Tab-separated table of C-alpha atoms in Angstrom:
chain	number	residue	atom	x	y	z
N	1	UNK	CA	119.802	124.475	70.312
N	2	UNK	CA	116.810	124.366	72.102
N	3	UNK	CA	114.964	127.545	71.376
N	4	UNK	CA	115.437	130.111	74.576
N	5	UNK	CA	112.026	130.919	76.151
N	6	UNK	CA	110.757	134.849	77.356
N	7	UNK	CA	108.187	136.621	78.315
N	8	UNK	CA	104.657	134.017	79.255
N	9	UNK	CA	106.504	131.125	78.308
N	10	UNK	CA	106.488	132.402	75.201
N	11	UNK	CA	109.706	131.128	72.834
N	12	UNK	CA	112.162	133.675	72.717
N	13	UNK	CA	111.471	134.254	68.531
N	14	UNK	CA	107.923	134.558	68.249
N	15	UNK	CA	107.493	136.378	71.184
N	16	UNK	CA	110.124	138.854	69.966
N	17	UNK	CA	108.073	139.027	66.271
N	18	UNK	CA	104.887	139.520	68.707
N	19	UNK	CA	105.937	142.539	70.141
N	20	UNK	CA	108.146	143.597	66.561
N	21	UNK	CA	104.654	143.004	64.876
N	22	UNK	CA	102.924	146.082	66.835
N	23	UNK	CA	106.115	148.620	65.856
N	24	UNK	CA	107.121	148.211	63.038
N	25	UNK	CA	105.226	149.756	60.697
N	26	UNK	CA	107.853	151.698	57.387
N	27	UNK	CA	108.922	154.978	58.158
N	28	UNK	CA	107.242	155.150	62.173
N	29	UNK	CA	110.306	152.333	63.355
N	30	UNK	CA	113.072	154.368	65.114
N	31	UNK	CA	116.624	152.657	64.107
N	32	UNK	CA	118.287	154.595	67.085
N	33	UNK	CA	120.103	151.470	69.610
N	34	UNK	CA	120.214	151.846	73.556
N	35	UNK	CA	123.790	152.047	74.714
N	36	UNK	CA	122.548	149.024	77.180
N	37	UNK	CA	125.387	146.046	78.031
N	38	UNK	CA	123.320	143.056	76.637
N	39	UNK	CA	122.707	140.059	78.110
N	40	UNK	CA	123.609	136.529	78.170
N	41	UNK	CA	120.250	135.391	75.850
N	42	UNK	CA	119.787	137.323	72.481
N	43	UNK	CA	116.019	136.397	72.248
N	44	UNK	CA	116.326	138.653	76.012
N	45	UNK	CA	117.991	141.196	74.622
N	46	UNK	CA	116.218	141.341	70.769
N	47	UNK	CA	112.801	141.688	73.359
N	48	UNK	CA	113.860	143.984	75.599
N	49	UNK	CA	114.731	146.583	72.193
N	50	UNK	CA	111.790	145.967	71.175
N	51	UNK	CA	109.949	147.162	74.242
N	52	UNK	CA	111.614	150.185	74.493
N	53	UNK	CA	110.475	151.006	70.764
N	54	UNK	CA	107.226	150.108	71.960
N	55	UNK	CA	107.436	152.516	74.960
N	56	UNK	CA	109.121	155.388	72.414
N	57	UNK	CA	106.087	154.657	69.728
N	58	UNK	CA	103.475	154.519	72.921
N	59	UNK	CA	105.439	158.517	73.663
N	60	UNK	CA	104.901	159.367	69.704
N	61	UNK	CA	101.079	157.858	69.570
N	62	UNK	CA	99.937	160.007	72.841
N	63	UNK	CA	102.217	163.146	72.504
N	64	UNK	CA	100.069	163.684	68.468
N	65	UNK	CA	96.269	162.203	70.334
N	66	UNK	CA	96.865	164.542	72.646
N	67	UNK	CA	96.807	167.042	69.950
N	68	UNK	CA	94.543	165.386	68.051
N	69	UNK	CA	91.075	166.699	70.433
N	70	UNK	CA	88.629	163.563	68.836
N	71	UNK	CA	85.305	164.889	69.693
N	72	UNK	CA	86.999	168.019	71.395
N	73	UNK	CA	89.165	165.863	74.325
N	74	UNK	CA	92.720	165.672	74.325
N	75	UNK	CA	94.066	162.433	75.304
N	76	UNK	CA	95.202	162.334	78.832
N	77	UNK	CA	90.861	164.039	79.390
N	78	UNK	CA	89.764	161.184	77.179
N	79	UNK	CA	91.224	158.338	79.680
N	80	UNK	CA	90.511	160.602	82.838
N	81	UNK	CA	86.685	160.149	82.358
N	82	UNK	CA	85.927	156.968	80.559
N	83	UNK	CA	85.325	155.249	83.700
N	84	UNK	CA	82.512	157.976	83.854
N	85	UNK	CA	81.411	156.544	81.055
N	86	UNK	CA	82.051	152.368	81.597
N	87	UNK	CA	80.523	152.239	84.599
N	88	UNK	CA	77.754	154.214	83.842
N	89	UNK	CA	78.193	155.795	87.957
N	90	UNK	CA	78.371	158.829	90.040
N	91	UNK	CA	82.543	158.504	90.941
N	92	UNK	CA	84.705	160.938	93.140
N	93	UNK	CA	87.792	162.938	91.864
N	94	UNK	CA	90.233	160.370	94.076
N	95	UNK	CA	88.530	157.556	92.571
N	96	UNK	CA	89.047	159.117	88.220
N	97	UNK	CA	92.148	160.130	89.535
N	98	UNK	CA	93.671	156.629	90.022
N	99	UNK	CA	92.702	154.820	87.331
N	100	UNK	CA	94.018	157.829	84.753
N	101	UNK	CA	96.913	157.333	86.731
N	102	UNK	CA	96.935	160.526	88.013
N	103	UNK	CA	97.454	162.983	90.753
N	104	UNK	CA	94.251	163.870	92.691
N	105	UNK	CA	95.675	167.753	92.016
N	106	UNK	CA	95.992	167.181	88.784
N	107	UNK	CA	93.164	166.305	88.277
N	108	UNK	CA	91.325	167.709	90.410
N	109	UNK	CA	92.483	170.640	88.137
N	110	UNK	CA	91.389	169.264	84.674
N	111	UNK	CA	87.361	167.942	85.837
N	112	UNK	CA	87.240	171.927	87.246
N	113	UNK	CA	88.088	173.353	82.890
N	114	UNK	CA	85.794	170.330	82.273
N	115	UNK	CA	82.715	171.798	84.872
N	116	UNK	CA	82.997	174.973	82.879
N	117	UNK	CA	83.283	173.803	79.360
N	118	UNK	CA	80.135	171.460	80.433
N	119	UNK	CA	81.527	168.440	79.933
N	120	UNK	CA	81.470	167.243	83.582
N	121	UNK	CA	78.956	167.780	86.571
N	122	UNK	CA	78.993	167.739	90.584
N	123	UNK	CA	76.963	166.327	92.256
N	124	UNK	CA	76.547	166.304	95.895
N	125	UNK	CA	77.359	162.517	97.506
N	126	UNK	CA	73.726	161.785	99.178
N	127	UNK	CA	75.393	160.025	102.253
N	128	UNK	CA	77.695	162.392	102.862
N	129	UNK	CA	77.784	165.848	101.956
N	130	UNK	CA	81.933	166.633	102.205
N	131	UNK	CA	81.981	164.210	99.242
N	132	UNK	CA	81.194	165.166	96.463
N	133	UNK	CA	80.871	163.045	92.800
N	134	UNK	CA	80.969	163.698	89.853
N	135	UNK	CA	79.004	162.839	86.322
N	136	UNK	CA	78.878	163.163	82.311
N	137	UNK	CA	75.913	165.511	81.463
N	138	UNK	CA	74.156	164.336	77.943
N	139	UNK	CA	76.711	166.923	75.794
N	140	UNK	CA	79.919	165.121	77.667
N	141	UNK	CA	78.944	161.257	78.203
N	142	UNK	CA	78.102	161.998	74.125
N	143	UNK	CA	81.659	163.558	73.451
N	144	UNK	CA	83.455	161.174	75.626
N	145	UNK	CA	82.134	158.030	73.334
N	146	UNK	CA	82.927	160.114	70.305
N	147	UNK	CA	86.636	159.892	71.575
N	148	UNK	CA	86.053	156.730	72.676
N	149	UNK	CA	85.807	155.111	69.544
N	150	UNK	CA	88.715	157.279	67.781
N	151	UNK	CA	90.892	154.688	70.760
N	152	UNK	CA	89.182	151.955	70.468
N	153	UNK	CA	89.529	152.052	66.649
N	154	UNK	CA	93.162	152.233	66.850
N	155	UNK	CA	93.774	150.036	69.710
N	156	UNK	CA	91.272	147.765	67.404
N	157	UNK	CA	92.954	148.292	64.079
N	158	UNK	CA	96.935	147.536	65.621
N	159	UNK	CA	96.046	143.922	66.987
N	160	UNK	CA	94.666	142.972	63.456
N	161	UNK	CA	98.505	143.835	62.378
N	162	UNK	CA	99.531	140.878	64.598
N	163	UNK	CA	98.007	137.572	62.754
N	164	UNK	CA	95.497	135.074	64.086
N	165	UNK	CA	97.922	132.019	64.371
N	166	UNK	CA	99.008	134.825	66.954
N	167	UNK	CA	96.761	136.097	68.911
N	168	UNK	CA	96.367	133.907	71.237
N	169	UNK	CA	100.431	134.438	72.256
N	170	UNK	CA	100.070	137.939	71.419
N	171	UNK	CA	97.888	138.051	75.126
N	172	UNK	CA	100.096	135.841	77.084
N	173	UNK	CA	102.988	138.516	75.938
N	174	UNK	CA	101.349	141.520	76.301
N	175	UNK	CA	99.804	140.233	79.599
N	176	UNK	CA	103.349	139.689	81.163
N	177	UNK	CA	104.238	143.424	79.045
N	178	UNK	CA	101.910	145.276	81.471
N	179	UNK	CA	102.391	142.726	84.035
N	180	UNK	CA	105.643	143.925	84.797
N	181	UNK	CA	104.812	147.853	83.702
N	182	UNK	CA	102.251	147.613	86.769
N	183	UNK	CA	104.949	145.778	89.369
N	184	UNK	CA	107.716	148.867	88.184
N	185	UNK	CA	105.258	151.443	88.804
N	186	UNK	CA	104.369	149.479	91.763
N	187	UNK	CA	108.366	149.736	92.541
N	188	UNK	CA	107.941	153.004	91.838
N	189	UNK	CA	105.705	154.408	94.069
N	190	UNK	CA	106.654	153.349	97.012
N	191	UNK	CA	110.469	155.186	96.522
N	192	UNK	CA	108.366	158.211	95.323
N	193	UNK	CA	106.411	158.257	98.771
N	194	UNK	CA	109.337	157.293	100.713
N	195	UNK	CA	111.256	159.755	99.563
N	196	UNK	CA	108.519	162.789	99.695
N	197	UNK	CA	108.771	160.734	104.306
N	198	UNK	CA	112.352	161.610	103.772
N	199	UNK	CA	112.231	165.562	102.656
N	200	UNK	CA	109.497	165.964	104.735
N	201	UNK	CA	111.906	164.284	107.924
N	202	UNK	CA	115.023	166.165	106.732
N	203	UNK	CA	113.104	169.278	106.749
N	204	UNK	CA	111.454	169.356	110.079
N	205	UNK	CA	114.834	169.513	111.213
N	206	UNK	CA	116.475	171.922	109.581
N	207	UNK	CA	113.626	174.265	110.881
């Protein structure tokens, strides 16, 4: 029988094995199954189940990661500030919010607390006084770097769980997953924007 092909042109069984390797960690693995109707392709169904497990494990990791204050920063704070460490440049809050997947108001609230803690510094834009750029303080740079070491350690440990022979295929599988997530996020963003416009029009009509 011909082997079914999954995301990125990979054989379905191999793609499932790669995702499953990431997800199976003894007692950490969930045993509940989805109630969704199966498709006509068993390999697709199994891969979809492994993706569900992946999202669940990611939520658990984020939850416990927020409680584990490595470097004195929560994961949302780290993801917001990491671009300042990586690009070694001053950035406005809007760019940081976009890169972290946060709304500007949420990012602004977080930045205000980080400024009060001496982790972030506000600096005027030399070309536009209306724009405020953000930079890490020396102490903030040290704390973000410490948190980065923790997070990168997690990622490296997970990557090493994949057999060496499967790692190149794993890259293609995860690239396809990321592309699908981005497309879904873009669609949801458009839907949210459309709902906001409809709500605004409805409010204007009711006045």
